[in-house]
Each structure stands twice: as structure tokens, then as C-alpha cells.
XYZ file of C-alpha atoms in Angstrom:
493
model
C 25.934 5.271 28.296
C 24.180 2.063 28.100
C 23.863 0.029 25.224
C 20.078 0.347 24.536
C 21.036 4.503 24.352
C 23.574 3.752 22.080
C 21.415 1.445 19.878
C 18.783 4.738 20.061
C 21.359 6.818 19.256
C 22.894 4.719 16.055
C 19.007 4.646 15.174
C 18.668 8.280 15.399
C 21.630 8.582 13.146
C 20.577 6.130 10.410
C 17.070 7.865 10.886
C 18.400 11.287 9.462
C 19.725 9.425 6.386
C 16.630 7.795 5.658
C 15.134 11.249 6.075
C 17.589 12.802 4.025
C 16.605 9.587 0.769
C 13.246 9.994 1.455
C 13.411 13.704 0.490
C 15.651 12.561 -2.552
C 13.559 10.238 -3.716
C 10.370 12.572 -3.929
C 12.213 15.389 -5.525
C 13.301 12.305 -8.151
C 9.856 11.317 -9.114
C 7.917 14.580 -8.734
C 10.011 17.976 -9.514
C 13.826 16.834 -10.728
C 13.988 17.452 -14.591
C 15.381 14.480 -16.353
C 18.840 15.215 -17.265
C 19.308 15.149 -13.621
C 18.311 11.140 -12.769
C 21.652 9.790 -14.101
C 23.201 11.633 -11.058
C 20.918 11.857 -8.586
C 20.261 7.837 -8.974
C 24.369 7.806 -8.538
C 23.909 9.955 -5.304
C 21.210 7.963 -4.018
C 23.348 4.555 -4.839
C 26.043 5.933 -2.786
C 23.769 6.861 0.220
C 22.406 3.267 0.151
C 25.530 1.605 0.721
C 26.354 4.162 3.247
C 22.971 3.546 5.426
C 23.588 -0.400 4.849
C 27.263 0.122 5.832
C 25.511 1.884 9.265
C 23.024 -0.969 9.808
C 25.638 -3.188 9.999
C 28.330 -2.263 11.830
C 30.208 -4.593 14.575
C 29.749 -3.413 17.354
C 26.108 -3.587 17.035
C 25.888 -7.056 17.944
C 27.738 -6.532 21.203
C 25.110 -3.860 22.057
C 22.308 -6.099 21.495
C 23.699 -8.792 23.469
C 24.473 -6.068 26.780
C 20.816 -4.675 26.099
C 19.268 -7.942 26.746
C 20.381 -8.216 30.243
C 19.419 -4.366 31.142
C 16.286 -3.528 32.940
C 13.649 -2.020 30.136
C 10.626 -0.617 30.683
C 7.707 -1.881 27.876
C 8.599 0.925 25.887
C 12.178 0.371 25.543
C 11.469 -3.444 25.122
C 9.587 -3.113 22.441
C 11.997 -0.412 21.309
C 14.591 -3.172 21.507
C 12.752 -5.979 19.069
C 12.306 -3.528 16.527
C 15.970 -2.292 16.772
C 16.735 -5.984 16.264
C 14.655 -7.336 13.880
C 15.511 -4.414 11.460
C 19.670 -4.958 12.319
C 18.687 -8.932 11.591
C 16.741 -8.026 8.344
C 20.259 -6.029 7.126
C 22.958 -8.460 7.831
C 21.331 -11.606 6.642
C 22.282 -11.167 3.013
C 25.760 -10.899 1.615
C 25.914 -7.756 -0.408
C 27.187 -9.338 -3.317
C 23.788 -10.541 -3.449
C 21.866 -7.439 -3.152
C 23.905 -5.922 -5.349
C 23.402 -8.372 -7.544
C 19.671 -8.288 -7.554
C 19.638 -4.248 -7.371
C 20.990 -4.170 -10.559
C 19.104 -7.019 -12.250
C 15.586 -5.368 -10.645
C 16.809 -2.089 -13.031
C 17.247 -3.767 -15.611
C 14.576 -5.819 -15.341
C 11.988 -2.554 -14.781
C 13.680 0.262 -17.165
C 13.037 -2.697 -19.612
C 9.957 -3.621 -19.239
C 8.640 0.208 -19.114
C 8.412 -0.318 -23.213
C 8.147 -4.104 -23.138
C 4.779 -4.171 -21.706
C 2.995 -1.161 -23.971
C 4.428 -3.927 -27.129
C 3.380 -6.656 -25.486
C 6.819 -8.721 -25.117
C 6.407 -11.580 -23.089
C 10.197 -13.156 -24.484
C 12.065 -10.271 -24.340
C 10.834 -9.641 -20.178
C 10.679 -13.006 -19.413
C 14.894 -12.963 -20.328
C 15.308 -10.334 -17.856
C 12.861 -11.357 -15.354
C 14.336 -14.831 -15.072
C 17.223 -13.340 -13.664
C 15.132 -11.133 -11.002
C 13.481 -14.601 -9.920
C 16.183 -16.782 -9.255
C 17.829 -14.038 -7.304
C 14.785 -13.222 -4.929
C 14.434 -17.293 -4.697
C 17.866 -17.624 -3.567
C 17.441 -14.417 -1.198
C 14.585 -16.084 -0.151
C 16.431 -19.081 1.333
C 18.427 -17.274 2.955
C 15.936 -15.235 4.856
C 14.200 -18.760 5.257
C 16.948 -20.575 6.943
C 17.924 -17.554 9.003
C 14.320 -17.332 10.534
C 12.852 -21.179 10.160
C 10.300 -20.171 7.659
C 9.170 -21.197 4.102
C 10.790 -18.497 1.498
C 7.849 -17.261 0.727
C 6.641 -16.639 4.335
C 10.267 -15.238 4.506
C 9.583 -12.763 2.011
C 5.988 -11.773 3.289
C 8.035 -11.548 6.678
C 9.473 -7.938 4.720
C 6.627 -6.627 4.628
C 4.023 -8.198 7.220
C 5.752 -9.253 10.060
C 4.251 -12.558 12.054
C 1.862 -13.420 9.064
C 2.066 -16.300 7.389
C 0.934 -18.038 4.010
C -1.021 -20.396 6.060
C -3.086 -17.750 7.496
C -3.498 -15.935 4.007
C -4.585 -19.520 2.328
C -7.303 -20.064 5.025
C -8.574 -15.923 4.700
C -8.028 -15.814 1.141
C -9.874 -19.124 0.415
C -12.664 -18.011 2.682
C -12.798 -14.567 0.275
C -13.188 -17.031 -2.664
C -16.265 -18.812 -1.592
C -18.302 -15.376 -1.339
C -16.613 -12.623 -3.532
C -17.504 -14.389 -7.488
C -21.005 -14.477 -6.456
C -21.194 -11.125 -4.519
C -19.434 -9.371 -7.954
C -21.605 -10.585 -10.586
C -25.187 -10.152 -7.908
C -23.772 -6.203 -7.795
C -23.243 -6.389 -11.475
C -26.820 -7.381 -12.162
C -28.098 -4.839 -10.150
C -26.249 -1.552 -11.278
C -27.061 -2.898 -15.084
C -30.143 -0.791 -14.594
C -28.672 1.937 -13.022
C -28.168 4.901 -15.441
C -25.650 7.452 -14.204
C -23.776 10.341 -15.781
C -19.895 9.486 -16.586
C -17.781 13.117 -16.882
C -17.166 14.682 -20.318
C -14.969 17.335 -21.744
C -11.915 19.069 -20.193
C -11.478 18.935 -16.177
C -8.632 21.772 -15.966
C -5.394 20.451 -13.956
C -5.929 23.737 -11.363
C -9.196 23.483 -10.760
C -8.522 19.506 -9.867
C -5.863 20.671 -7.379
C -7.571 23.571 -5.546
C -10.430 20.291 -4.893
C -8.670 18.050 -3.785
C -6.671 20.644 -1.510
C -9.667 21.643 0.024
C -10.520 17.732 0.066
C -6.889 17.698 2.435
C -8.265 20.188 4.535
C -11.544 18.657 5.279
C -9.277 15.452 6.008
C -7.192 17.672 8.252
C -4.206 17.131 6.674
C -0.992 19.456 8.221
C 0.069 21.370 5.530
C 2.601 22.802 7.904
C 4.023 19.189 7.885
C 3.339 17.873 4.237
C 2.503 19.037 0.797
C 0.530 17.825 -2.355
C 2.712 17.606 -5.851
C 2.270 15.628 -9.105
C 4.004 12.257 -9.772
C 3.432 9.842 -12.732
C 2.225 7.381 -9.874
C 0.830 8.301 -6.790
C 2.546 8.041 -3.868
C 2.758 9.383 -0.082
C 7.016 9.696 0.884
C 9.133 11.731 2.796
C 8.863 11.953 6.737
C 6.441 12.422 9.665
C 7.372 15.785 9.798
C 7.418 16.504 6.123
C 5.258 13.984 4.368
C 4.815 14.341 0.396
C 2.078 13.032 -1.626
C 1.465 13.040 -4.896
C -1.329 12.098 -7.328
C -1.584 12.129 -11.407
C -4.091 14.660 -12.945
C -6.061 13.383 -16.087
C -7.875 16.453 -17.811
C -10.696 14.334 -19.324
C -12.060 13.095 -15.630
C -11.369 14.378 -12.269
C -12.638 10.888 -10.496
C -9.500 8.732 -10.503
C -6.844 11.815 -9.169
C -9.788 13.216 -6.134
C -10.449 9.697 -4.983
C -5.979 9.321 -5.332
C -5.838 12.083 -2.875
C -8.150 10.832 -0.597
C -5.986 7.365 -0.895
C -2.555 9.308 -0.035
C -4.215 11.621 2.593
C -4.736 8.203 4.819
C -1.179 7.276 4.398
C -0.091 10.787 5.167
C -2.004 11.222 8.037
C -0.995 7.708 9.664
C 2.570 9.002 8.995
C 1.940 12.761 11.015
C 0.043 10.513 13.779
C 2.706 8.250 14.587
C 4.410 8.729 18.350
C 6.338 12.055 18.153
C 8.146 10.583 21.189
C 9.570 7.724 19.173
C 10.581 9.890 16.120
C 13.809 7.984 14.399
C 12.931 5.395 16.161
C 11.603 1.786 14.798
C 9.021 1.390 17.374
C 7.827 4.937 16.293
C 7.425 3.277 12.733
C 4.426 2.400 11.020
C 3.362 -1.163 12.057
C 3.517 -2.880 8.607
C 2.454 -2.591 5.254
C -0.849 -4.247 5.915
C -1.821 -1.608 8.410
C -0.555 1.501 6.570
C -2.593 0.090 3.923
C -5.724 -0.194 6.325
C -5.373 3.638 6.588
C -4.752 4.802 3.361
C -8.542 2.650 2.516
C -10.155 3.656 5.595
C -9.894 7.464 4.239
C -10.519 5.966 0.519
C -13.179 3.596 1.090
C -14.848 3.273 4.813
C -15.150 7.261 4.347
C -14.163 8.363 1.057
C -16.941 6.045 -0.585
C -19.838 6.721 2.329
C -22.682 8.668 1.321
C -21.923 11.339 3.862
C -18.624 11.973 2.212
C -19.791 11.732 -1.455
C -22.213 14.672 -0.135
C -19.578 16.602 0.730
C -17.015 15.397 -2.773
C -20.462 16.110 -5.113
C -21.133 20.074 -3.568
C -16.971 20.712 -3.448
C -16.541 19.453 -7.201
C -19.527 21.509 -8.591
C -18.489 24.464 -6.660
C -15.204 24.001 -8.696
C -16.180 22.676 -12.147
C -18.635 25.354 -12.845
C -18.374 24.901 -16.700
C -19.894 21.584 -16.654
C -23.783 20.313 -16.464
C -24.755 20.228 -12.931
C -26.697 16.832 -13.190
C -23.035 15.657 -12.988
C -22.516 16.665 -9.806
C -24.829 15.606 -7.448
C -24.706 13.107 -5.047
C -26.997 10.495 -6.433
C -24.848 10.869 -9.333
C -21.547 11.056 -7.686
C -22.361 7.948 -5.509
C -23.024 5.277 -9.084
C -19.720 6.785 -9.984
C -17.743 5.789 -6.942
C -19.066 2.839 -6.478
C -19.957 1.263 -10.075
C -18.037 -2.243 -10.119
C -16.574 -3.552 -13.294
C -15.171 -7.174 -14.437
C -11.604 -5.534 -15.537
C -8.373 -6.906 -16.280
C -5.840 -3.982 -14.420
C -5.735 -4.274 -11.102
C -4.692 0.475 -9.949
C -7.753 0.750 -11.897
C -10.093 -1.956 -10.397
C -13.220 -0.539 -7.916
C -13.676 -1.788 -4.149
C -15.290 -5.300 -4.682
C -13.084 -6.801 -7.550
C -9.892 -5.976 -6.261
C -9.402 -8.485 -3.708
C -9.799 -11.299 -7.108
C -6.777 -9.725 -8.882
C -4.683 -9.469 -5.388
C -5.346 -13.131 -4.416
C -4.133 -14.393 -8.299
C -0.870 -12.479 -7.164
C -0.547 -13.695 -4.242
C -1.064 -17.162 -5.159
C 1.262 -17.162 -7.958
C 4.181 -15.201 -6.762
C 3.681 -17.862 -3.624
C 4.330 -20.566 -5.345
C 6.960 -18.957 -7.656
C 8.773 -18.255 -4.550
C 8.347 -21.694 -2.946
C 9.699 -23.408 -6.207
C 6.638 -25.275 -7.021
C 6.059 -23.419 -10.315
C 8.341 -21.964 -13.192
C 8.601 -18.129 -13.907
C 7.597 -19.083 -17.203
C 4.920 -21.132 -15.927
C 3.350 -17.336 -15.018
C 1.268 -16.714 -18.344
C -0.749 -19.360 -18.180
C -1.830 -19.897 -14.163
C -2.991 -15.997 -14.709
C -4.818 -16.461 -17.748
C -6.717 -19.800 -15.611
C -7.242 -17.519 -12.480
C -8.483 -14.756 -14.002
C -11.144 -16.985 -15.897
C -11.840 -18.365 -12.169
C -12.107 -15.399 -10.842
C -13.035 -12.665 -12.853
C -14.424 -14.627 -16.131
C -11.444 -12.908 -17.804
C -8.936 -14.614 -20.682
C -5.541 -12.741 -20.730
C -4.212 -16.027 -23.313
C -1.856 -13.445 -25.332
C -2.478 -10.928 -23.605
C 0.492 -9.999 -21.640
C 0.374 -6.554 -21.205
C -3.312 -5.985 -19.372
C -2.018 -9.793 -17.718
C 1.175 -10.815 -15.704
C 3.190 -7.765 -16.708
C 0.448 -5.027 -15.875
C 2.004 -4.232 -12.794
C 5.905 -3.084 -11.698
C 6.600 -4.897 -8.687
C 7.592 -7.603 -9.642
C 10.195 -6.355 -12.016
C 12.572 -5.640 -8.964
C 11.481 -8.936 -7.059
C 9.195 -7.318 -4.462
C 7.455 -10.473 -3.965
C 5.341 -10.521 -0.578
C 4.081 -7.240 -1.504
C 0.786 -7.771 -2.856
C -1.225 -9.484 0.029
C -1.134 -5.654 1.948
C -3.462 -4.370 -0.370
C -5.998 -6.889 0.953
C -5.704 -7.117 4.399
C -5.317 -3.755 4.573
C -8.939 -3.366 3.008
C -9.737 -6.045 5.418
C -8.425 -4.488 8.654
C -9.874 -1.216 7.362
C -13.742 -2.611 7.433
C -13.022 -3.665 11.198
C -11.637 -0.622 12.012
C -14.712 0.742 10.904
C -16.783 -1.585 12.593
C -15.333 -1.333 15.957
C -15.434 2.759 15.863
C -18.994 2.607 15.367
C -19.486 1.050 18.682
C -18.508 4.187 20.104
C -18.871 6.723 17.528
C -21.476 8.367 15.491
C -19.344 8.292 12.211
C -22.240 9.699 9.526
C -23.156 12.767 11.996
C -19.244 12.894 12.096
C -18.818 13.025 8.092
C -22.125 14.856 7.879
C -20.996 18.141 10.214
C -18.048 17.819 8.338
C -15.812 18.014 11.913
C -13.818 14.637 11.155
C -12.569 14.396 14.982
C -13.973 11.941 16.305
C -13.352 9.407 13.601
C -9.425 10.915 14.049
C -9.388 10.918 17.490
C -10.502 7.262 17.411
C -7.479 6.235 14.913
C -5.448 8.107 16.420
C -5.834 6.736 20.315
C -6.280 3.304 18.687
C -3.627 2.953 15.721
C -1.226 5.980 15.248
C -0.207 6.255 18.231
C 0.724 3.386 19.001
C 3.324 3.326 16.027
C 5.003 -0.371 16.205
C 5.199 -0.904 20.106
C 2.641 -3.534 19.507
C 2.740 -6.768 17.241
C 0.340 -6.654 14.080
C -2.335 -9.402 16.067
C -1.767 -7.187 18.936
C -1.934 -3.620 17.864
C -5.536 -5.062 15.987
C -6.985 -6.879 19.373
C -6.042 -3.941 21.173
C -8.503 -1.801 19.396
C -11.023 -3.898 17.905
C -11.048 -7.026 20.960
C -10.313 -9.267 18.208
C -7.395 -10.492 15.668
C -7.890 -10.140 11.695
C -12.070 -10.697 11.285
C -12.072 -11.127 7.588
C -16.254 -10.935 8.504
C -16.314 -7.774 8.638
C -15.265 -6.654 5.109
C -17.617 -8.888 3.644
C -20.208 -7.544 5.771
C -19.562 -4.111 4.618
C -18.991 -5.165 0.684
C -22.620 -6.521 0.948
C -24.217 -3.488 3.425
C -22.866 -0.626 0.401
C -23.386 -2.501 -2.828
C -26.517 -4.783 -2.457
């Protein structure tokens, strides 16, 4: 056998693990009761080290070094950088180190869970101080290895080939536009009455909707299923992906439009290259991109009028207990679109959320570079969010720097996926309707063609191409940021 088949064969092998914690980690956060997590997190501990102990065995590097000098088609080239980069990414850091930083990041987390809702900026900031130095000295090391700055090391996790440079230059174009853009919308829906929902939207009735909202999304329910989670999420496989959303009874908006969100993901995940399965190639590009499919369903189409036509008839169909005037699509449209100065950032609509991502991005950033001190953090948010949002968080720690979790476990490099994604979404959009009628599409409500087009241009092309490439390929151009303000300013002025 030659030594690329027997790196596709390890992969295959450390593919059915990952299948196997996948599977684990949805029953965890959406079925298991509780007395079970003490074990099951034990179980899942011990399956870690086993998949890392897999990643890294020794002979691996001999195969990589034979597989070089074989003759590879495209495929298997490409194939063969994934293989590596992801067998790099496991044996740069010493395991004392993520072991180390494992069990700070739970500390850190199951802490602040009840730090935040009191508003404990000391007692985090102890245990987060810990979770910092670690990811800055993991950091270095990724850094060194790969002849980056940490924090483009980090961001390397998670968006492979972009750099901070790149985000500074689209970020600080977003900044010149978006303050303005936000508070002309803001002036303009002031005198825009709409209808907000009142009394009880039954749990049921919210999941037979958005089910049927799957179907018109063409989700394969032969290969995936919808559950409840406390956060929403899309796990599991391509051939048995879970999502999950969080039903509140008092509105239906937040959980339909969360379903939508998780739909993209999940059908990204059941497009990818069944040819590649277990495979890294056959893997979703990067965060950035999954992102950019999870907000094309969500906002490109979820938030189009020919959609909300569709959402408004569906939910009065289902809610018919409540006034009517609700439900239609004039209605329906203020309340998917209606933009708010806020301070959280889950909660945040469409055309503010890029301000709260770019404060994360250029804190954690600098965090990670040295140039500021964790405890530093409180204060550069509560200036940002004054700059950017006309926002003071002085005090305010909870609905400021410790509204969201990611950070509590050092996933720093994370946040800047949220916006290109939203980014590569409105090209995506752009360059489909050179060649497709997407309203008539929506309208018919036969979704094909927009599918057809994602999947010929994205899913199936899993990771075989590099970010830049895999986006020129089907647009004719690299990351456009022109595009998403064009579309922020064709919907909401």
C-alpha cells in the first residue's frame, strides 16, 4: 500500500472517532439527563486523548515524507495538505500544555456560568487570567512553528490563510460606513409601527413550523434531525447531522429564524463530497465559510421578502389563537428586520452585528499579541462600544466583556467568522443572481436552483480548494467586502 492510502486509511479511522464524539457530544447537550455529565464528560475525556494519541503517531511523519515524492492526482494533492496541516496542527503543542489549558478553560466557563448573571468582574478575571496566559503561550508556539504573529496563529485555527492584516484593512473599511448606515436605518423605522407577538406561542406548535420551515429548506431528515438545546447548535456528521434550537413560549421569532440559521449549517454539512467522506479535503472549508452558509439561509433568504411571504402564511397557519394582523407579511418583514442599538451580541439584528464582532476581534487581537492586559479588557469595551454603538458598559460586566462564552476556554480567533461569513454570504448572493432568478425561486417555493447553485459552487467542493480559491472560483473574485454593504443598504434604506 502506498503511503498516501495509508494516511487515507489512518484518516478514515480517526474519522469514525470523531463521528462517534460528535454523536456524544449532542446527546450531552440536548437529551442526556444531568446525573449523567460527570461520566459521560469522563468518557468523552478519555476519547480525546485517544483521537490525539491517533493524530500523532510516529510513523505518520514517515508517511508524509514517502507521499511527497508519489505521483498525485489534484485530488489526492489536495487530499495530502489537508492530511498535513491537520497532523501539523496536533503535534505542535506538548500535551502538558493542552491539558493544562483544558482544564483551566472548565474552570474558567463552569465559573463564570453564575459569575456573569452577578456581575463578577474579580472573581472571573482570577480564573480567566489563567485561560489567557495559557492561549498566549500556545499562541507562540503555533507562531514560531508557522512564522506568524500569535494572533494570526490563532485565527490560523479557524480561518486558514487569513490574516490580521487583511481583517484590519476589511474591518476598518466596515467602520467608515456601518455607524452612519445604523443610526440612517434607525431614523427611518422610528416611524414604522409594527405589531411585536404577545401571549403564549406553545413549544409544539413552534416545532411542527419550523419543521415544515426544514422541509421547504430541503433539509434530509433521513440524514439529520431537529432537537432542543439550551444553545443552538448544528453537530454530529454528514450523514447524521443534529441541530438544535431553544423554544421561548412568549415569541416564536428568535427559535424560527434559529432554525433557519442551523438548517444552512446542516445542509453545507449533507452537501459536502460524499466521495471524500472521513476525509479532510471532504471537510468544510473553514469557519468563515460554514458561517457564509448558515447566513445565506438566515439572512440572503431567510430575511428576503419572498421568504418572509412564505414564514408569515406558515406561522398563521400554525398560531391560529393569535390576531391575524400579526401575521402578515408587511408585519412579519418590520419584525425581521427592525435594527436596534443593543449591548448582546446572539441577540443583535443583521446591521449591528458586524460593530460588536469587530470590538472582539480587535481586543482579543491585541490581547493575544501582548500589547494589552486581560485586565485592560473592561475598559477598551466600554470605549468601543461608545465608538461604535453609542453604548457605555462602565460597570457593566455582564451585558459587556463577559456576555459571551468563548472566551472562557481561550477560543480566541473565533469571532472574526461571524463576519466574513456574513460578508462572503452577500457575494454569494450576488454572484448567483447573475445566473439565477432567486425571488421566482423563493416565490414558487422550489428552492433548487438557489441549491443547485451552492451546491456546484461551495459544497461540493468541500476543502479541495484554499479559502481565496474556493471564493474566486465561484464568484471571479476574492473576499468583496462591497457587496455586503451593498446589500445592508439595498434591504434597509
Amino acid at each position: 500500500m502506498s503511503a498516501f492510502n495509508q494516511l487515507k486509511a489512518h484518516a478514515q479511522k480517526i474519522s469514525h472517532f470523531n463521528h462517534l464524539a460528535a454523536i456524544c457530544g449532542w446527546d450531552q447537550a440536548a437529551v442526556m439527563p444531568a446525573g449523567g455529565n460527570q461520566a459521560r464528560s469522563e468518557a468523552m475525556a478519555e476519547l480525546s486523548v485517544h483521537l490525539h494519541s491517533l493524530q500523532t503517531q510516529p510513523q505518520l511523519e514517515e508517511w508524509f515524507a514517502q507521499a511527497d515524492n508519489e505521483n498525485l492526482d489534484g485530488t489526492e494533492q489536495a487530499t495530502l495538505r489537508e492530511l498535513k496541516r491537520q497532523w501539523q496542527q496536533a503535534n505542535l503543542l506538548p500535551e502538558s500544555l493542552v491539558q493544562a489549558k483544558s482544564l483551566a478553560g472548565s474552570k474558567c466557563e463552569h465559573a463564570w456560568r453564575t459569575q456573569r448573571g452577578d456581575n463578577d468582574w474579580q472573581g472571573f478575571e482570577k480564573n480567566w487570567a489563567e485561560v489567557v496566559k495559557l492561549s498566549q503561550e500556545e499562541a507562540q508556539i503555533r507562531a514560531e512553528a508557522n512564522g506568524l504573529a500569535p494572533y494570526d496563529a490563532m485565527l490560523d485555527i479557524y480561518e486558514p490563510g487569513t490574516s490580521s492584516a487583511s481583517l484590519d484593512n476589511i474591518f476598518g473599511q466596515v467602520k467608515t460606513w456601518l455607524p452612519e448606515l445604523i443610526d440612517q436605518v434607525i431614523d427611518k423605522q422610528a416611524s414604522e409601527p409594527f405589531m411585536t407577538p404577545q401571549g403564549t406561542f406553545n413549544t409544539e406548535k413552534q416545532k411542527a413550523l419550523g419543521l415544515e420551515v426544514m422541509k421547504l429548506l430541503q433539509f434530509d431528515f433521513n440524514h439529520g434531525r431537529l432537537d432542543e438545546s439550551v444553545h443552538p447548535f448544528c453537530g454530529g456528521v454528514p450523514t447524521d447531522v443534529r441541530i438544535t434550537t431553544r423554544y421561548d413560549q412568549s415569541e416564536f421569532v428568535q427559535s424560527l429564524m434559529g432554525i433557519v440559521h442551523e438548517t444552512g449549517h446542516a445542509r453545507y454539512e449533507q452537501g459536502l463530497p460524499k466521495s471524500l467522506a472521513g476525509l479532510p479535503s471532504g471537510e468544510a472549508r473553514s469557519m468563515g465559510i460554514h458561517e457564509s452558509q448558515s447566513l445565506f439561509f438566515e439572512m440572503q433568504v431567510g430575511r428576503s421578502e419572498p421568504f418572509i411571504a412564505h414564514l408569515s402564511q406558515l406561522a398563521s397557519k400554525h398560531f391560529t389563537d393569535h390576531d391575524s394582523a400579526l401575521f402578515s407579511q408587511q408585519n412579519f418583514q418590520k419584525l425581521y428586520t427592525r435594527v436596534k442599538k443593543d449591548f448582546i451580541r446572539v441577540d443583535a439584528d443583521e446591521l449591528t452585528y458586524p460593530a460588536h464582532v469587530i470590538l472582539r476581534y480587535e481586543i482579543e487581537r491585541d490581547l493575544i499579541n501582548g500589547h494589552i492586559k486581560h485586565t485592560d479588557v473592561p475598559e477598551l469595551w466600554d470605549q468601543k462600544m461608545q465608538q461604535y454603538l453609542g453604548l457605555s458598559t462602565e460597570g457593566n460586566f455582564k451585558n459587556g466583556c463577559m456576555q459571551d462564552i468563548h472566551w472562557t476556554d481561550g477560543a480566541f480567533g473565533y469571532f472574526p467568522s461571524y463576519t466574513l461569513g456574513a460578508m462572503y454570504a452577500a457575494q454569494f448572493m450576488a454572484s448567483m443572481k447573475q445566473t439565477v432568478d432567486v425571488d421566482s425561486a423563493i416565490q414558487s417555493g422550489d428552492l433548487t436552483p438557489i441549491f443547485t447553485w451552492l451546491s456546484d459552487n461551495i459544497w461540493c467542493k468541500g476543502s479541495l480548494l484554499t479559502t481565496d480559491e474556493l471564493v474566486k472560483s465561484a464568484t471571479g473574485e476574492t473576499l468583496n467586502a462591497q457587496h455586503f454593504q451593498d446589500h445592508l443598504k439595498n434591504r434597509y434604506l
